[in-house]
Tab-separated table of C-alpha atoms and ligand atoms in Angstrom:
chain	number	residue	atom	x	y	z
A	1	MET	CA	0.000	0.000	0.000
A	2	ARG	CA	2.761	2.389	1.071
A	3	VAL	CA	4.878	1.400	-1.912
A	4	ASN	CA	1.905	2.057	-4.194
A	5	LYS	CA	1.447	5.458	-2.637
A	6	LEU	CA	5.131	6.289	-3.041
A	7	LEU	CA	5.066	5.051	-6.601
A	8	SER	CA	2.037	7.104	-7.535
A	9	SER	CA	3.500	10.198	-5.891
A	10	ALA	CA	6.767	9.660	-7.800
A	11	LEU	CA	4.829	9.222	-11.056
A	12	TYR	CA	2.867	12.376	-10.323
A	13	THR	CA	6.114	14.311	-9.728
A	14	VAL	CA	7.675	12.977	-12.942
A	15	SER	CA	4.594	13.823	-15.023
A	16	ALA	CA	4.362	17.282	-13.417
A	17	LEU	CA	8.034	17.883	-14.252
A	18	LEU	CA	7.557	16.666	-17.815
A	19	PHE	CA	4.746	19.150	-18.210
A	20	LEU	CA	7.061	21.961	-17.125
A	21	ILE	CA	9.818	21.054	-19.543
A	22	PRO	CA	9.317	21.998	-23.192
A	23	GLN	CA	9.242	19.064	-25.541
A	24	ARG	CA	12.711	18.246	-26.854
A	25	VAL	CA	13.062	16.806	-30.309
A	26	CYS	CA	16.494	16.148	-31.808
A	27	GLY	CA	18.049	18.650	-29.415
A	28	ALA	CA	15.795	21.565	-30.413
A	29	GLU	CA	13.195	22.957	-28.060
A	30	VAL	CA	9.677	22.741	-29.494
A	31	VAL	CA	7.020	24.673	-27.601
A	32	TYR	CA	3.263	24.377	-28.125
A	33	SER	CA	2.111	26.118	-24.960
A	34	TRP	CA	3.592	27.008	-21.602
A	35	HIS	CA	2.719	25.680	-18.180
A	36	THR	CA	1.799	28.629	-16.000
A	37	ASN	CA	-0.586	29.402	-13.187
A	38	ASP	CA	-0.860	32.960	-14.488
A	39	LYS	CA	-3.471	33.942	-17.029
A	40	ASN	CA	-0.800	34.867	-19.566
A	41	ILE	CA	-1.426	34.183	-23.241
A	42	ALA	CA	0.492	35.025	-26.399
A	43	LEU	CA	-1.115	36.238	-29.602
A	44	THR	CA	0.963	35.302	-32.649
A	45	PHE	CA	0.550	36.482	-36.239
A	46	ASP	CA	2.100	34.601	-39.158
A	47	ASP	CA	3.014	35.275	-42.781
A	48	GLY	CA	3.159	39.089	-42.806
A	49	PRO	CA	3.737	41.831	-43.158
A	50	HIS	CA	0.662	42.543	-45.310
A	51	PRO	CA	0.061	46.055	-46.676
A	52	VAL	CA	-3.538	46.268	-45.398
A	53	HIS	CA	-4.184	43.657	-42.705
A	54	THR	CA	-0.985	44.257	-40.711
A	55	PRO	CA	-1.574	48.001	-40.101
A	56	GLU	CA	-5.182	47.252	-39.140
A	57	ILE	CA	-4.056	44.640	-36.595
A	58	LEU	CA	-1.323	46.964	-35.282
A	59	ASP	CA	-3.969	49.645	-34.652
A	60	ILE	CA	-6.141	47.225	-32.644
A	61	LEU	CA	-3.178	46.026	-30.561
A	62	GLU	CA	-2.170	49.623	-29.886
A	63	GLU	CA	-5.712	50.526	-28.856
A	64	TYR	CA	-5.538	47.895	-26.097
A	65	GLY	CA	-1.837	48.414	-25.274
A	66	ILE	CA	-0.986	44.817	-26.217
A	67	LYS	CA	2.296	43.408	-27.496
A	68	ALA	CA	2.169	40.368	-29.767
A	69	THR	CA	4.637	38.195	-31.683
A	70	PHE	CA	4.802	38.442	-35.479
A	71	PHE	CA	6.378	35.508	-37.317
A	72	THR	CA	7.335	37.297	-40.503
A	73	ILE	CA	8.211	35.817	-43.911
A	74	GLY	CA	11.497	37.189	-45.293
A	75	GLN	CA	10.063	37.879	-48.743
A	76	ASN	CA	7.237	39.942	-47.236
A	77	VAL	CA	9.699	41.837	-45.043
A	78	GLU	CA	11.435	42.825	-48.296
A	79	TRP	CA	8.237	43.755	-50.122
A	80	TYR	CA	6.563	45.617	-47.265
A	81	ASN	CA	9.625	46.824	-45.448
A	82	ASP	CA	8.055	50.061	-44.174
A	83	ILE	CA	5.220	48.081	-42.565
A	84	PHE	CA	7.690	45.666	-41.043
A	85	GLN	CA	9.546	48.620	-39.512
A	86	MET	CA	6.262	49.990	-38.105
A	87	GLU	CA	5.606	46.603	-36.508
A	88	TYR	CA	9.046	46.520	-34.903
A	89	ALA	CA	8.939	50.186	-33.834
A	90	ALA	CA	5.599	49.533	-32.086
A	91	GLY	CA	7.458	47.158	-29.742
A	92	HIS	CA	6.144	43.836	-31.003
A	93	GLU	CA	8.299	40.733	-30.967
A	94	ILE	CA	9.566	39.458	-34.304
A	95	GLY	CA	9.895	35.749	-34.954
A	96	ASN	CA	11.351	33.931	-37.959
A	97	HIS	CA	8.871	32.268	-40.351
A	98	THR	CA	11.602	31.527	-42.940
A	99	TYR	CA	12.462	33.423	-46.106
A	100	SER	CA	10.035	31.939	-48.621
A	101	HIS	CA	7.566	29.831	-46.611
A	102	LEU	CA	8.476	26.439	-48.067
A	103	ASN	CA	7.568	23.184	-46.343
A	104	LEU	CA	10.725	22.561	-44.291
A	105	ARG	CA	9.973	18.858	-43.928
A	106	GLN	CA	10.631	18.453	-47.643
A	107	LEU	CA	13.910	20.379	-47.750
A	108	PRO	CA	17.424	19.047	-47.177
A	109	TYR	CA	19.344	20.307	-44.143
A	110	ARG	CA	21.395	22.970	-45.971
A	111	ALA	CA	18.286	24.450	-47.604
A	112	VAL	CA	16.489	24.558	-44.233
A	113	CYS	CA	19.419	26.500	-42.746
A	114	ARG	CA	19.422	28.868	-45.727
A	115	GLU	CA	15.670	29.562	-45.356
A	116	ILE	CA	16.145	30.441	-41.681
A	117	GLU	CA	19.367	32.432	-42.029
A	118	GLN	CA	18.195	34.433	-45.044
A	119	ALA	CA	15.126	35.613	-43.095
A	120	GLU	CA	17.177	36.263	-39.956
A	121	ASN	CA	19.742	38.350	-41.836
A	122	LEU	CA	17.065	40.382	-43.571
A	123	VAL	CA	15.442	41.277	-40.250
A	124	TYR	CA	18.865	42.099	-38.792
A	125	GLU	CA	19.804	44.327	-41.731
A	126	THR	CA	16.517	46.214	-41.348
A	127	VAL	CA	16.204	46.713	-37.585
A	128	GLU	CA	19.399	45.226	-36.050
A	129	TYR	CA	17.438	42.566	-34.192
A	130	ARG	CA	18.329	38.866	-34.258
A	131	THR	CA	15.311	36.554	-34.329
A	132	ARG	CA	15.581	33.605	-31.908
A	133	LEU	CA	12.094	32.127	-32.239
A	134	LEU	CA	11.256	30.005	-35.263
A	135	ARG	CA	7.852	28.984	-36.508
A	136	PRO	CA	8.069	26.420	-39.311
A	137	PRO	CA	5.578	27.106	-42.139
A	138	GLU	CA	2.381	25.077	-41.567
A	139	GLY	CA	3.977	23.694	-38.409
A	140	ALA	CA	5.717	21.097	-40.602
A	141	PHE	CA	9.102	19.912	-39.449
A	142	GLY	CA	11.331	16.889	-39.302
A	143	ASN	CA	14.820	15.945	-38.184
A	144	ASP	CA	16.588	18.437	-40.448
A	145	LEU	CA	14.624	21.355	-39.006
A	146	CYS	CA	15.281	20.183	-35.450
A	147	LYS	CA	18.983	19.905	-36.203
A	148	ALA	CA	19.042	23.336	-37.893
A	149	ALA	CA	17.110	24.992	-35.046
A	150	ALA	CA	19.509	23.577	-32.466
A	151	GLU	CA	22.544	24.516	-34.563
A	152	LEU	CA	21.310	28.081	-35.217
A	153	ASP	CA	20.153	28.577	-31.605
A	154	TYR	CA	16.403	28.788	-32.214
A	155	THR	CA	13.437	27.749	-30.110
A	156	VAL	CA	10.709	26.244	-32.294
A	157	ILE	CA	7.347	27.797	-31.498
A	158	CYS	CA	4.155	26.014	-32.532
A	159	TRP	CA	0.725	26.820	-31.083
A	160	SER	CA	-1.990	25.408	-28.842
A	161	VAL	CA	-5.010	27.235	-30.315
A	162	ASP	CA	-5.456	27.460	-34.103
A	163	THR	CA	-7.998	30.122	-35.059
A	164	LEU	CA	-8.198	28.782	-38.652
A	165	ASP	CA	-8.341	32.388	-39.833
A	166	TRP	CA	-6.111	31.390	-42.766
A	167	ALA	CA	-9.081	29.377	-44.140
A	168	HIS	CA	-11.329	32.478	-44.026
A	169	THR	CA	-13.248	31.058	-41.076
A	170	PRO	CA	-16.037	33.529	-40.200
A	171	SER	CA	-15.002	35.869	-37.384
A	172	ASP	CA	-17.829	34.766	-35.049
A	173	ARG	CA	-16.598	31.153	-35.266
A	174	ILE	CA	-13.034	32.271	-34.555
A	175	VAL	CA	-14.280	34.188	-31.516
A	176	GLN	CA	-16.238	31.173	-30.240
A	177	ASN	CA	-13.324	28.782	-30.793
A	178	VAL	CA	-10.830	30.993	-28.960
A	179	LEU	CA	-13.073	31.976	-26.052
A	180	GLU	CA	-14.193	28.379	-25.444
A	181	ASN	CA	-10.719	26.850	-25.578
A	182	VAL	CA	-8.258	29.385	-24.225
A	183	LYS	CA	-6.355	28.877	-20.962
A	184	GLY	CA	-3.291	30.444	-19.326
A	185	GLY	CA	-0.070	29.576	-21.179
A	186	ASP	CA	-1.705	29.239	-24.589
A	187	ILE	CA	-0.059	30.363	-27.805
A	188	ILE	CA	-2.768	31.446	-30.218
A	189	LEU	CA	-2.200	31.227	-33.966
A	190	PHE	CA	-3.503	34.051	-36.150
A	191	HIS	CA	-2.308	35.328	-39.528
A	192	ASP	CA	-1.748	38.944	-40.495
A	193	TYR	CA	-1.211	37.931	-44.142
A	194	ILE	CA	-4.309	36.371	-45.683
A	195	SER	CA	-5.148	36.859	-49.353
A	196	GLY	CA	-8.438	38.657	-49.897
A	197	ASP	CA	-10.601	39.696	-46.973
A	198	SER	CA	-9.410	38.761	-43.504
A	199	PRO	CA	-11.721	37.783	-40.619
A	200	THR	CA	-8.884	38.411	-38.142
A	201	PRO	CA	-9.283	42.126	-37.268
A	202	GLU	CA	-13.001	41.746	-36.563
A	203	ALA	CA	-12.400	38.651	-34.430
A	204	LEU	CA	-9.681	40.447	-32.451
A	205	ARG	CA	-12.047	43.313	-31.671
A	206	THR	CA	-14.238	40.863	-29.742
A	207	ILE	CA	-11.629	38.437	-28.412
A	208	ILE	CA	-9.256	40.977	-26.848
A	209	PRO	CA	-11.761	42.871	-24.669
A	210	ALA	CA	-13.512	39.611	-23.693
A	211	LEU	CA	-10.260	38.022	-22.488
A	212	LEU	CA	-9.138	41.203	-20.732
A	213	ASP	CA	-12.452	41.138	-18.866
A	214	GLU	CA	-11.711	37.546	-17.842
A	215	GLY	CA	-8.392	38.677	-16.333
A	216	TYR	CA	-6.026	37.452	-19.065
A	217	HIS	CA	-2.744	39.233	-19.803
A	218	PHE	CA	-1.406	39.373	-23.334
A	219	VAL	CA	2.351	38.834	-23.527
A	220	THR	CA	4.907	38.132	-26.243
A	221	VAL	CA	6.100	34.556	-26.727
A	222	SER	CA	9.470	35.378	-25.096
A	223	GLU	CA	7.684	36.847	-22.086
A	224	LEU	CA	5.414	33.806	-21.861
A	225	LEU	CA	8.472	31.516	-21.866
A	226	ASN	CA	10.422	33.826	-19.528
A	227	LEU	CA	13.155	34.154	-22.140
A	228	LYS	CA	13.710	37.818	-21.258
B	301	ZN	ZN1	2.798	30.555	-42.459
């Protein structure tokens, strides 16, 4: 009986510890969400900058005094460089979403490194900031990405709530999905680059005040992970 009790308490401790430690794959840290007792959550925006949607989202974030994390695509940083600089100047965190948004699982190791480094260098040349967080396009990765992330000193950031805004999901369904599923430590996936109309700004206008009312704090991914 006592042994069983000890065993179950040891198992509980091990599982609690495992929950605290980010998942490690091939030496790279891969984070989907963060264990925290605080009501901290991170809004993340992929694929931008976009000439219309990004400024609209920046305005909403500014209205509520919120900092988010933008996983930018190198090519879009080149094309919409002034918008990228606005994003950075507003104090948002910049993450690396590769140079040309290829599926990294299908690329050889050298090409994976090139995709990451090309985007990193472009951001550095523009604002003298070195990206340290990597979000693989479509969340697709394999051994080569893990090896490259470890080698290039990146933490791989996935997500725990997918808003499906990229599929032009109606904003009321995005709102419902987020509000019903969110918890402290979540990393929420949005996109600031969507071709055509975007449901994201309208959804944010409901989601942000609702979660603030519930006592949530919006933080950048680095703040969520206590990286700075
Ligand atoms: Zn993407």
